[in-house]
């Protein structure tokens, strides 16, 4: 099992490049299923979840070429299967994103039910209810979602909860529906907007993405297109927090400051000098210890749930007491017992972690439990005395491209153990 060994040390100091966003790449790859013509996607991060999605698209009959210059070329000329098997869905919940495109283009989809996962129940009832409202017949039994439809019909869908992949699935399905679909209470995440940009390049008629109401006029077919994936705001934020908690200076290039307003505001409150340009962000602590900050997660543009674990790590070494309240998922504090093993003083009260900062953490063997939890352990280790070994890092490889190379570029002492 692969592990990362990190020796805590002085401040990080340097510059890294942000990769393309995982959470934009996955729906965009699935969008290629909507057309019999090719989609060229650039700025695709090299990640396990991208490989899994490519395998899934390949099983459905799409031709996939990985190209140094363009990224990934997907051509779903003929679909030969409409089934997303459990083996793939269980490793990556985002496999559910083939449901809308398959149903809209192929009239049928059979997708294994994602089921529970480490960070909570994460149901897909809103995806299913929306597609039913568009005229699909959907049975959920024996662990599979079995969906069939003639041409989907445009309609008004009020989503009960703000769901990112739910909004994406319904938006993709609606591009080929008959008439207009209106999605209310839609997710406003930048990755939804990036998917809408890609769909528009393919000929879809979409308005209002980035707001809570998205309007889609169905068209008969989508065509070939090229699209460059938006920068990864969560990866960007993770490197910035690493800079702040080590009292250092970190500049992230090829990113977009406007995607991170809530996070940058909190880093300023923590005492960081934050400078930005069109496509870069720099944080500088000038050797000062960060101050504890309190955050509440909520859908975009509020503070992202995918950054709360990293802020628990930041507060663990900050001056003062900070609270981290998780409002999106019901069980997203698996990093807390692991951070406690490193000496962090954290108590949990319901959905709030109360973190009392310590000057330093100490190294300990710790276990990654999910993607963002593992990121928090890696950055906490940068501010711990001695060598911390983080086990089960396949979680981190699902979402962070070349994490050890990038952190090493910033001066971290980090190596991969292939034990
Ligand atoms: C996406 C992101 C993930 C991020 C999350 C919240 C991708 C591939 N993943 O996940 O990194 O942490 O958004 O920003 O983009 N819900 C329902 N019924 C549904 C769907 C969702 O009740 O049908 C609930 C969930 O249980 C959760 C909340 O809605 O409490 C938000 O989940 P959702 O936005 O759907 O998360 P994902 O799209 O799975």
GROMACS .gro file of C-alpha atoms and ligand atoms in nm:
model
  458
    1UNK     CA    1   0.000   0.000   0.000
    2UNK     CA    2   0.143   0.336  -0.098
    3UNK     CA    3   0.224   0.588   0.172
    4UNK     CA    4   0.363   0.939   0.195
    5UNK     CA    5   0.639   1.024   0.442
    6UNK     CA    6   0.655   1.393   0.533
    7UNK     CA    7   0.911   1.555   0.759
    8UNK     CA    8   0.782   1.875   0.911
    9UNK     CA    9   1.016   2.164   0.886
   10UNK     CA   10   1.038   2.532   0.819
   11UNK     CA   11   0.810   2.748   0.611
   12UNK     CA   12   0.714   2.654   0.257
   13UNK     CA   13   0.848   2.904   0.006
   14UNK     CA   14   0.790   2.887  -0.367
   15UNK     CA   15   0.559   2.866  -0.662
   16UNK     CA   16   0.339   2.587  -0.806
   17UNK     CA   17   0.097   2.556  -1.094
   18UNK     CA   18  -0.268   2.466  -1.038
   19UNK     CA   19  -0.397   2.169  -1.234
   20UNK     CA   20  -0.732   2.154  -1.410
   21UNK     CA   21  -1.025   2.091  -1.175
   22UNK     CA   22  -1.111   1.728  -1.110
   23UNK     CA   23  -1.473   1.816  -1.037
   24UNK     CA   24  -1.507   1.994  -1.372
   25UNK     CA   25  -1.320   1.730  -1.572
   26UNK     CA   26  -1.540   1.439  -1.462
   27UNK     CA   27  -1.876   1.583  -1.579
   28UNK     CA   28  -1.714   1.722  -1.895
   29UNK     CA   29  -1.579   1.377  -1.987
   30UNK     CA   30  -1.932   1.240  -1.936
   31UNK     CA   31  -2.076   1.520  -2.152
   32UNK     CA   32  -1.892   1.364  -2.448
   33UNK     CA   33  -2.155   1.087  -2.436
   34UNK     CA   34  -2.416   1.339  -2.551
   35UNK     CA   35  -2.275   1.363  -2.903
   36UNK     CA   36  -2.164   1.125  -3.179
   37UNK     CA   37  -1.889   1.374  -3.259
   38UNK     CA   38  -1.557   1.417  -3.076
   39UNK     CA   39  -1.483   1.634  -2.773
   40UNK     CA   40  -1.125   1.756  -2.715
   41UNK     CA   41  -1.062   1.846  -2.352
   42UNK     CA   42  -0.742   2.020  -2.242
   43UNK     CA   43  -0.596   2.101  -1.899
   44UNK     CA   44  -0.712   1.759  -1.781
   45UNK     CA   45  -0.543   1.658  -1.455
   46UNK     CA   46  -0.368   1.323  -1.440
   47UNK     CA   47  -0.569   1.161  -1.160
   48UNK     CA   48  -0.713   0.823  -1.062
   49UNK     CA   49  -1.071   0.952  -1.090
   50UNK     CA   50  -1.004   1.069  -1.447
   51UNK     CA   51  -0.862   0.726  -1.536
   52UNK     CA   52  -1.168   0.560  -1.380
   53UNK     CA   53  -1.402   0.785  -1.582
   54UNK     CA   54  -1.210   0.707  -1.902
   55UNK     CA   55  -1.244   0.335  -1.829
   56UNK     CA   56  -1.617   0.379  -1.776
   57UNK     CA   57  -1.661   0.575  -2.101
   58UNK     CA   58  -1.454   0.309  -2.281
   59UNK     CA   59  -1.686   0.036  -2.150
   60UNK     CA   60  -1.983   0.229  -2.285
   61UNK     CA   61  -1.825   0.229  -2.632
   62UNK     CA   62  -1.644   0.566  -2.649
   63UNK     CA   63  -1.299   0.589  -2.811
   64UNK     CA   64  -1.052   0.769  -2.588
   65UNK     CA   65  -0.714   0.908  -2.685
   66UNK     CA   66  -0.484   1.073  -2.436
   67UNK     CA   67  -0.282   1.343  -2.607
   68UNK     CA   68   0.007   1.539  -2.458
   69UNK     CA   69  -0.107   1.862  -2.620
   70UNK     CA   70  -0.487   1.847  -2.610
   71UNK     CA   71  -0.541   1.635  -2.302
   72UNK     CA   72  -0.818   1.387  -2.363
   73UNK     CA   73  -1.003   1.326  -2.689
   74UNK     CA   74  -1.333   1.142  -2.644
   75UNK     CA   75  -1.535   1.020  -2.939
   76UNK     CA   76  -1.861   0.849  -2.845
   77UNK     CA   77  -1.967   0.780  -3.203
   78UNK     CA   78  -2.149   0.457  -3.123
   79UNK     CA   79  -2.252   0.359  -2.773
   80UNK     CA   80  -2.226  -0.016  -2.729
   81UNK     CA   81  -2.347  -0.044  -2.368
   82UNK     CA   82  -2.554   0.165  -2.132
   83UNK     CA   83  -2.442   0.007  -1.806
   84UNK     CA   84  -2.215   0.160  -1.540
   85UNK     CA   85  -2.110  -0.144  -1.334
   86UNK     CA   86  -2.081  -0.150  -0.956
   87UNK     CA   87  -1.702  -0.214  -0.969
   88UNK     CA   88  -1.652   0.135  -1.114
   89UNK     CA   89  -1.930   0.321  -0.933
   90UNK     CA   90  -1.817   0.199  -0.592
   91UNK     CA   91  -1.467   0.346  -0.641
   92UNK     CA   92  -1.603   0.674  -0.773
   93UNK     CA   93  -1.946   0.814  -0.695
   94UNK     CA   94  -1.914   1.065  -0.979
   95UNK     CA   95  -1.989   0.770  -1.215
   96UNK     CA   96  -2.351   0.871  -1.158
   97UNK     CA   97  -2.277   1.152  -1.407
   98UNK     CA   98  -2.325   0.912  -1.701
   99UNK     CA   99  -2.693   0.869  -1.606
  100UNK     CA  100  -2.827   1.193  -1.761
  101UNK     CA  101  -2.618   1.181  -2.081
  102UNK     CA  102  -2.690   0.810  -2.149
  103UNK     CA  103  -3.061   0.855  -2.098
  104UNK     CA  104  -3.078   1.166  -2.317
  105UNK     CA  105  -2.875   1.023  -2.605
  106UNK     CA  106  -2.939   0.649  -2.583
  107UNK     CA  107  -3.286   0.634  -2.422
  108UNK     CA  108  -3.163   0.389  -2.159
  109UNK     CA  109  -2.918   0.377  -1.871
  110UNK     CA  110  -2.836   0.122  -1.604
  111UNK     CA  111  -2.614   0.266  -1.333
  112UNK     CA  112  -2.515   0.092  -1.011
  113UNK     CA  113  -2.645   0.274  -0.705
  114UNK     CA  114  -2.355   0.454  -0.537
  115UNK     CA  115  -2.482   0.371  -0.188
  116UNK     CA  116  -2.331   0.517   0.126
  117UNK     CA  117  -1.978   0.641   0.143
  118UNK     CA  118  -1.734   0.749   0.408
  119UNK     CA  119  -1.858   1.107   0.430
  120UNK     CA  120  -2.228   1.032   0.464
  121UNK     CA  121  -2.530   0.879   0.294
  122UNK     CA  122  -2.500   1.091  -0.023
  123UNK     CA  123  -2.824   0.985  -0.192
  124UNK     CA  124  -2.904   1.047  -0.560
  125UNK     CA  125  -3.280   1.089  -0.517
  126UNK     CA  126  -3.276   1.441  -0.663
  127UNK     CA  127  -3.107   1.320  -0.985
  128UNK     CA  128  -3.373   1.049  -1.018
  129UNK     CA  129  -3.671   1.274  -0.935
  130UNK     CA  130  -3.556   1.530  -1.194
  131UNK     CA  131  -3.517   1.275  -1.472
  132UNK     CA  132  -3.859   1.127  -1.387
  133UNK     CA  133  -4.009   1.475  -1.414
  134UNK     CA  134  -3.855   1.492  -1.764
  135UNK     CA  135  -4.048   1.178  -1.859
  136UNK     CA  136  -3.806   0.894  -1.779
  137UNK     CA  137  -3.926   0.569  -1.625
  138UNK     CA  138  -3.684   0.475  -1.351
  139UNK     CA  139  -3.675   0.163  -1.134
  140UNK     CA  140  -3.434   0.135  -0.846
  141UNK     CA  141  -3.383  -0.225  -0.746
  142UNK     CA  142  -3.115  -0.481  -0.675
  143UNK     CA  143  -2.858  -0.207  -0.638
  144UNK     CA  144  -2.915  -0.056  -0.982
  145UNK     CA  145  -3.088   0.248  -1.126
  146UNK     CA  146  -3.266   0.129  -1.439
  147UNK     CA  147  -3.380   0.420  -1.651
  148UNK     CA  148  -3.562   0.435  -1.984
  149UNK     CA  149  -3.703   0.722  -2.183
  150UNK     CA  150  -3.820   0.829  -2.524
  151UNK     CA  151  -3.707   1.184  -2.597
  152UNK     CA  152  -3.688   1.362  -2.263
  153UNK     CA  153  -3.933   1.650  -2.220
  154UNK     CA  154  -3.837   1.995  -2.096
  155UNK     CA  155  -4.001   2.089  -1.766
  156UNK     CA  156  -3.950   2.297  -1.449
  157UNK     CA  157  -3.757   2.118  -1.177
  158UNK     CA  158  -3.719   2.259  -0.827
  159UNK     CA  159  -3.434   2.073  -0.663
  160UNK     CA  160  -3.495   2.009  -0.294
  161UNK     CA  161  -3.131   2.050  -0.191
  162UNK     CA  162  -2.848   2.221  -0.373
  163UNK     CA  163  -2.662   1.934  -0.540
  164UNK     CA  164  -2.361   1.979  -0.765
  165UNK     CA  165  -2.364   1.651  -0.960
  166UNK     CA  166  -2.747   1.653  -0.952
  167UNK     CA  167  -2.751   1.992  -1.127
  168UNK     CA  168  -2.489   1.868  -1.374
  169UNK     CA  169  -2.675   1.545  -1.456
  170UNK     CA  170  -3.004   1.726  -1.518
  171UNK     CA  171  -2.839   2.008  -1.715
  172UNK     CA  172  -2.670   1.754  -1.945
  173UNK     CA  173  -2.992   1.555  -1.991
  174UNK     CA  174  -3.186   1.873  -2.072
  175UNK     CA  175  -2.954   1.973  -2.358
  176UNK     CA  176  -3.116   1.709  -2.582
  177UNK     CA  177  -3.470   1.730  -2.441
  178UNK     CA  178  -3.775   1.853  -2.628
  179UNK     CA  179  -3.839   2.216  -2.528
  180UNK     CA  180  -3.722   2.419  -2.230
  181UNK     CA  181  -3.604   2.285  -1.895
  182UNK     CA  182  -3.576   2.522  -1.599
  183UNK     CA  183  -3.363   2.407  -1.306
  184UNK     CA  184  -3.446   2.592  -0.984
  185UNK     CA  185  -3.228   2.591  -0.670
  186UNK     CA  186  -2.940   2.492  -0.896
  187UNK     CA  187  -2.581   2.462  -0.772
  188UNK     CA  188  -2.371   2.769  -0.857
  189UNK     CA  189  -2.028   2.601  -0.831
  190UNK     CA  190  -1.767   2.713  -1.088
  191UNK     CA  191  -1.750   2.353  -1.211
  192UNK     CA  192  -2.120   2.371  -1.309
  193UNK     CA  193  -2.041   2.688  -1.506
  194UNK     CA  194  -1.742   2.520  -1.671
  195UNK     CA  195  -1.959   2.226  -1.777
  196UNK     CA  196  -2.217   2.472  -1.916
  197UNK     CA  197  -1.938   2.647  -2.112
  198UNK     CA  198  -1.832   2.314  -2.260
  199UNK     CA  199  -2.192   2.218  -2.346
  200UNK     CA  200  -2.243   2.557  -2.515
  201UNK     CA  201  -1.927   2.493  -2.722
  202UNK     CA  202  -2.098   2.166  -2.826
  203UNK     CA  203  -2.406   2.360  -2.941
  204UNK     CA  204  -2.624   2.345  -2.629
  205UNK     CA  205  -2.846   2.642  -2.542
  206UNK     CA  206  -2.798   2.719  -2.173
  207UNK     CA  207  -2.849   3.040  -1.976
  208UNK     CA  208  -2.825   3.128  -1.609
  209UNK     CA  209  -2.547   2.889  -1.502
  210UNK     CA  210  -2.370   3.039  -1.202
  211UNK     CA  211  -2.711   3.149  -1.066
  212UNK     CA  212  -2.979   2.947  -0.890
  213UNK     CA  213  -3.196   2.926  -1.205
  214UNK     CA  214  -3.059   2.755  -1.515
  215UNK     CA  215  -3.260   2.752  -1.839
  216UNK     CA  216  -3.185   2.498  -2.109
  217UNK     CA  217  -3.347   2.496  -2.453
  218UNK     CA  218  -3.320   2.142  -2.587
  219UNK     CA  219  -3.158   2.090  -2.928
  220UNK     CA  220  -3.170   1.788  -3.163
  221UNK     CA  221  -2.798   1.709  -3.151
  222UNK     CA  222  -2.470   1.835  -3.012
  223UNK     CA  223  -2.153   1.863  -3.220
  224UNK     CA  224  -1.773   1.846  -3.197
  225UNK     CA  225  -1.602   2.094  -2.965
  226UNK     CA  226  -1.283   2.181  -2.782
  227UNK     CA  227  -1.279   2.287  -2.417
  228UNK     CA  228  -1.016   2.386  -2.162
  229UNK     CA  229  -1.095   2.283  -1.804
  230UNK     CA  230  -1.116   2.554  -1.534
  231UNK     CA  231  -0.835   2.557  -1.271
  232UNK     CA  232  -0.882   2.347  -0.957
  233UNK     CA  233  -0.990   2.585  -0.680
  234UNK     CA  234  -0.967   2.317  -0.410
  235UNK     CA  235  -0.613   2.215  -0.506
  236UNK     CA  236  -0.523   2.586  -0.521
  237UNK     CA  237  -0.674   2.643  -0.176
  238UNK     CA  238  -0.494   2.342  -0.031
  239UNK     CA  239  -0.151   2.474  -0.138
  240UNK     CA  240  -0.236   2.821  -0.002
  241UNK     CA  241  -0.335   2.676   0.337
  242UNK     CA  242  -0.010   2.476   0.338
  243UNK     CA  243   0.177   2.804   0.292
  244UNK     CA  244  -0.016   2.974   0.573
  245UNK     CA  245   0.012   2.695   0.831
  246UNK     CA  246   0.388   2.665   0.776
  247UNK     CA  247   0.418   3.046   0.820
  248UNK     CA  248   0.563   3.064   0.469
  249UNK     CA  249   0.500   3.211   0.123
  250UNK     CA  250   0.324   3.022  -0.154
  251UNK     CA  251   0.229   3.144  -0.500
  252UNK     CA  252  -0.012   2.940  -0.713
  253UNK     CA  253  -0.003   3.008  -1.087
  254UNK     CA  254  -0.256   2.920  -1.361
  255UNK     CA  255  -0.544   2.957  -1.119
  256UNK     CA  256  -0.832   3.207  -1.087
  257UNK     CA  257  -0.868   3.420  -0.770
  258UNK     CA  258  -1.242   3.483  -0.824
  259UNK     CA  259  -1.310   3.112  -0.769
  260UNK     CA  260  -1.182   3.133  -0.412
  261UNK     CA  261  -1.335   3.447  -0.260
  262UNK     CA  262  -1.458   3.280   0.061
  263UNK     CA  263  -1.131   3.091   0.117
  264UNK     CA  264  -0.908   3.393   0.050
  265UNK     CA  265  -1.116   3.602   0.293
  266UNK     CA  266  -1.054   3.343   0.567
  267UNK     CA  267  -0.681   3.329   0.491
  268UNK     CA  268  -0.665   3.707   0.533
  269UNK     CA  269  -0.844   3.674   0.867
  270UNK     CA  270  -0.581   3.416   0.961
  271UNK     CA  271  -0.321   3.688   0.909
  272UNK     CA  272  -0.197   3.611   0.558
  273UNK     CA  273  -0.100   3.884   0.318
  274UNK     CA  274  -0.296   3.780   0.007
  275UNK     CA  275  -0.197   3.919  -0.335
  276UNK     CA  276  -0.367   3.828  -0.661
  277UNK     CA  277  -0.329   3.880  -1.034
  278UNK     CA  278  -0.546   3.762  -1.326
  279UNK     CA  279  -0.425   3.404  -1.296
  280UNK     CA  280  -0.225   3.380  -0.974
  281UNK     CA  281  -0.262   3.405  -0.597
  282UNK     CA  282   0.013   3.448  -0.339
  283UNK     CA  283  -0.011   3.416   0.037
  284UNK     CA  284   0.269   3.538   0.263
  285UNK     CA  285   0.280   3.494   0.641
  286UNK     CA  286   0.619   3.668   0.680
  287UNK     CA  287   0.714   3.406   0.941
  288UNK     CA  288   0.414   3.482   1.165
  289UNK     CA  289   0.197   3.217   1.327
  290UNK     CA  290  -0.157   3.215   1.179
  291UNK     CA  291  -0.457   3.319   1.390
  292UNK     CA  292  -0.742   3.067   1.434
  293UNK     CA  293  -1.043   3.124   1.208
  294UNK     CA  294  -1.402   2.998   1.214
  295UNK     CA  295  -1.569   2.864   0.901
  296UNK     CA  296  -1.915   2.733   0.809
  297UNK     CA  297  -1.946   2.524   0.495
  298UNK     CA  298  -2.231   2.580   0.249
  299UNK     CA  299  -2.286   2.563  -0.128
  300UNK     CA  300  -2.088   2.805  -0.349
  301UNK     CA  301  -2.019   3.097  -0.322
  302UNK     CA  302  -1.998   3.027   0.054
  303UNK     CA  303  -1.706   2.839   0.211
  304UNK     CA  304  -1.660   2.499   0.037
  305UNK     CA  305  -1.698   2.171   0.226
  306UNK     CA  306  -1.398   2.042   0.028
  307UNK     CA  307  -1.175   2.294   0.217
  308UNK     CA  308  -1.291   2.238   0.576
  309UNK     CA  309  -1.047   1.956   0.659
  310UNK     CA  310  -0.755   2.175   0.553
  311UNK     CA  311  -0.884   2.455   0.780
  312UNK     CA  312  -0.901   2.208   1.072
  313UNK     CA  313  -0.529   2.146   1.012
  314UNK     CA  314  -0.464   2.522   0.991
  315UNK     CA  315  -0.650   2.589   1.317
  316UNK     CA  316  -0.464   2.302   1.484
  317UNK     CA  317  -0.142   2.507   1.472
  318UNK     CA  318  -0.295   2.856   1.488
  319UNK     CA  319  -0.305   3.102   1.773
  320UNK     CA  320  -0.644   3.081   1.947
  321UNK     CA  321  -0.959   2.873   1.908
  322UNK     CA  322  -1.134   2.823   1.574
  323UNK     CA  323  -1.455   2.638   1.491
  324UNK     CA  324  -1.525   2.447   1.173
  325UNK     CA  325  -1.895   2.379   1.107
  326UNK     CA  326  -1.989   2.129   0.838
  327UNK     CA  327  -2.334   2.192   0.690
  328UNK     CA  328  -2.316   1.998   0.361
  329UNK     CA  329  -2.234   1.639   0.462
  330UNK     CA  330  -2.333   1.470   0.786
  331UNK     CA  331  -2.017   1.276   0.859
  332UNK     CA  332  -1.717   1.463   0.734
  333UNK     CA  333  -1.482   1.472   1.032
  334UNK     CA  334  -1.286   1.151   0.983
  335UNK     CA  335  -0.967   1.359   0.973
  336UNK     CA  336  -1.029   1.471   1.334
  337UNK     CA  337  -0.916   1.151   1.513
  338UNK     CA  338  -0.613   1.135   1.283
  339UNK     CA  339  -0.519   1.498   1.355
  340UNK     CA  340  -0.565   1.421   1.726
  341UNK     CA  341  -0.305   1.144   1.688
  342UNK     CA  342  -0.068   1.420   1.581
  343UNK     CA  343  -0.142   1.613   1.899
  344UNK     CA  344  -0.417   1.841   1.769
  345UNK     CA  345  -0.661   1.961   2.035
  346UNK     CA  346  -1.001   1.918   1.870
  347UNK     CA  347  -1.339   1.839   2.021
  348UNK     CA  348  -1.650   1.760   1.821
  349UNK     CA  349  -1.992   1.898   1.910
  350UNK     CA  350  -2.251   1.785   1.659
  351UNK     CA  351  -2.143   1.916   1.320
  352UNK     CA  352  -1.884   2.155   1.466
  353UNK     CA  353  -1.517   2.089   1.535
  354UNK     CA  354  -1.373   2.314   1.803
  355UNK     CA  355  -1.001   2.344   1.742
  356UNK     CA  356  -0.760   2.485   2.002
  357UNK     CA  357  -0.435   2.574   1.833
  358UNK     CA  358  -0.098   2.433   1.947
  359UNK     CA  359   0.238   2.584   1.851
  360UNK     CA  360   0.350   2.256   1.684
  361UNK     CA  361   0.203   1.915   1.609
  362UNK     CA  362   0.402   1.593   1.648
  363UNK     CA  363   0.454   1.323   1.391
  364UNK     CA  364   0.249   1.003   1.409
  365UNK     CA  365   0.143   0.725   1.173
  366UNK     CA  366  -0.195   0.834   1.033
  367UNK     CA  367  -0.450   0.697   0.790
  368UNK     CA  368  -0.617   0.879   0.502
  369UNK     CA  369  -0.991   0.818   0.499
  370UNK     CA  370  -1.118   1.028   0.211
  371UNK     CA  371  -0.983   1.268  -0.044
  372UNK     CA  372  -0.987   1.600   0.142
  373UNK     CA  373  -0.921   1.439   0.481
  374UNK     CA  374  -0.595   1.302   0.339
  375UNK     CA  375  -0.496   1.646   0.215
  376UNK     CA  376  -0.542   1.784   0.566
  377UNK     CA  377  -0.314   1.516   0.711
  378UNK     CA  378  -0.041   1.587   0.457
  379UNK     CA  379  -0.042   1.960   0.523
  380UNK     CA  380  -0.066   1.912   0.901
  381UNK     CA  381   0.245   1.692   0.876
  382UNK     CA  382   0.432   1.990   0.727
  383UNK     CA  383   0.390   2.164   1.065
  384UNK     CA  384   0.470   1.861   1.282
  385UNK     CA  385   0.798   1.770   1.447
  386UNK     CA  386   0.953   1.456   1.298
  387UNK     CA  387   0.842   1.229   1.015
  388UNK     CA  388   0.471   1.158   0.966
  389UNK     CA  389   0.371   0.860   0.752
  390UNK     CA  390   0.030   0.895   0.587
  391UNK     CA  391  -0.114   0.556   0.488
  392UNK     CA  392  -0.381   0.479   0.223
  393UNK     CA  393  -0.283   0.768   0.001
  394UNK     CA  394  -0.477   0.624  -0.292
  395UNK     CA  395  -0.743   0.866  -0.166
  396UNK     CA  396  -0.515   1.161  -0.233
  397UNK     CA  397  -0.414   1.028  -0.576
  398UNK     CA  398  -0.783   1.039  -0.673
  399UNK     CA  399  -0.781   1.416  -0.652
  400UNK     CA  400  -0.434   1.573  -0.631
  401UNK     CA  401  -0.204   1.563  -0.933
  402UNK     CA  402   0.165   1.504  -0.844
  403UNK     CA  403   0.113   1.613  -0.483
  404UNK     CA  404   0.459   1.517  -0.366
  405UNK     CA  405   0.636   1.681  -0.662
  406UNK     CA  406   0.436   2.000  -0.614
  407UNK     CA  407   0.493   2.018  -0.238
  408UNK     CA  408   0.863   1.936  -0.288
  409UNK     CA  409   0.877   2.229  -0.531
  410UNK     CA  410   0.763   2.448  -0.240
  411UNK     CA  411   1.042   2.312  -0.021
  412UNK     CA  412   0.857   2.034   0.163
  413UNK     CA  413   1.044   1.719   0.265
  414UNK     CA  414   0.810   1.457   0.125
  415UNK     CA  415   0.859   1.117  -0.036
  416UNK     CA  416   0.641   0.831  -0.152
  417UNK     CA  417   0.691   0.490   0.002
  418UNK     CA  418   0.582   0.203  -0.222
  419UNK     CA  419   0.561  -0.050   0.059
  420LIG     C1  420  -1.982   1.737  -0.534
  420LIG     C2  421  -1.832   1.729  -0.543
  420LIG     C3  422  -1.771   1.709  -0.405
  420LIG     C4  423  -1.822   1.816  -0.308
  420LIG     C5  424  -1.974   1.826  -0.311
  420LIG     C6  425  -2.029   1.942  -0.232
  420LIG     C7  426  -1.800   1.634  -0.765
  420LIG     C8  427  -1.758   1.517  -0.847
  420LIG     N1  428  -1.798   1.618  -0.632
  420LIG     O1  429  -2.029   1.612  -0.484
  420LIG     O2  430  -1.629   1.717  -0.417
  420LIG     O3  431  -1.782   1.782  -0.177
  420LIG     O4  432  -2.021   1.843  -0.447
  420LIG     O5  433  -1.975   2.062  -0.276
  420LIG     O6  434  -1.830   1.740  -0.815
  420LIG     N2  435  -2.804   1.522  -0.182
  420LIG     C9  436  -2.928   1.464  -0.166
  420LIG     N3  437  -2.987   1.404  -0.276
  420LIG    C10  438  -2.928   1.399  -0.397
  420LIG    C11  439  -2.800   1.459  -0.412
  420LIG    C12  440  -2.741   1.519  -0.302
  420LIG     O7  441  -2.985   1.466  -0.058
  420LIG     O8  442  -2.986   1.343  -0.492
  420LIG    C13  443  -2.737   1.586  -0.066
  420LIG    C14  444  -2.608   1.516  -0.025
  420LIG     O9  445  -2.630   1.408   0.060
  420LIG    C15  446  -2.532   1.629   0.043
  420LIG    C16  447  -2.576   1.753  -0.038
  420LIG    O10  448  -2.695   1.715  -0.106
  420LIG    O11  449  -2.574   1.644   0.176
  420LIG    C17  450  -2.476   1.803  -0.138
  420LIG    O12  451  -2.429   1.695  -0.217
  420LIG     P1  452  -2.387   1.713  -0.369
  420LIG    O13  453  -2.371   1.857  -0.403
  420LIG    O14  454  -2.478   1.631  -0.454
  420LIG    O15  455  -2.244   1.644  -0.372
  420LIG     P2  456  -2.182   1.573  -0.496
  420LIG    O16  457  -2.238   1.633  -0.620
  420LIG    O17  458  -2.189   1.424  -0.477
   0.00000   0.00000   0.00000
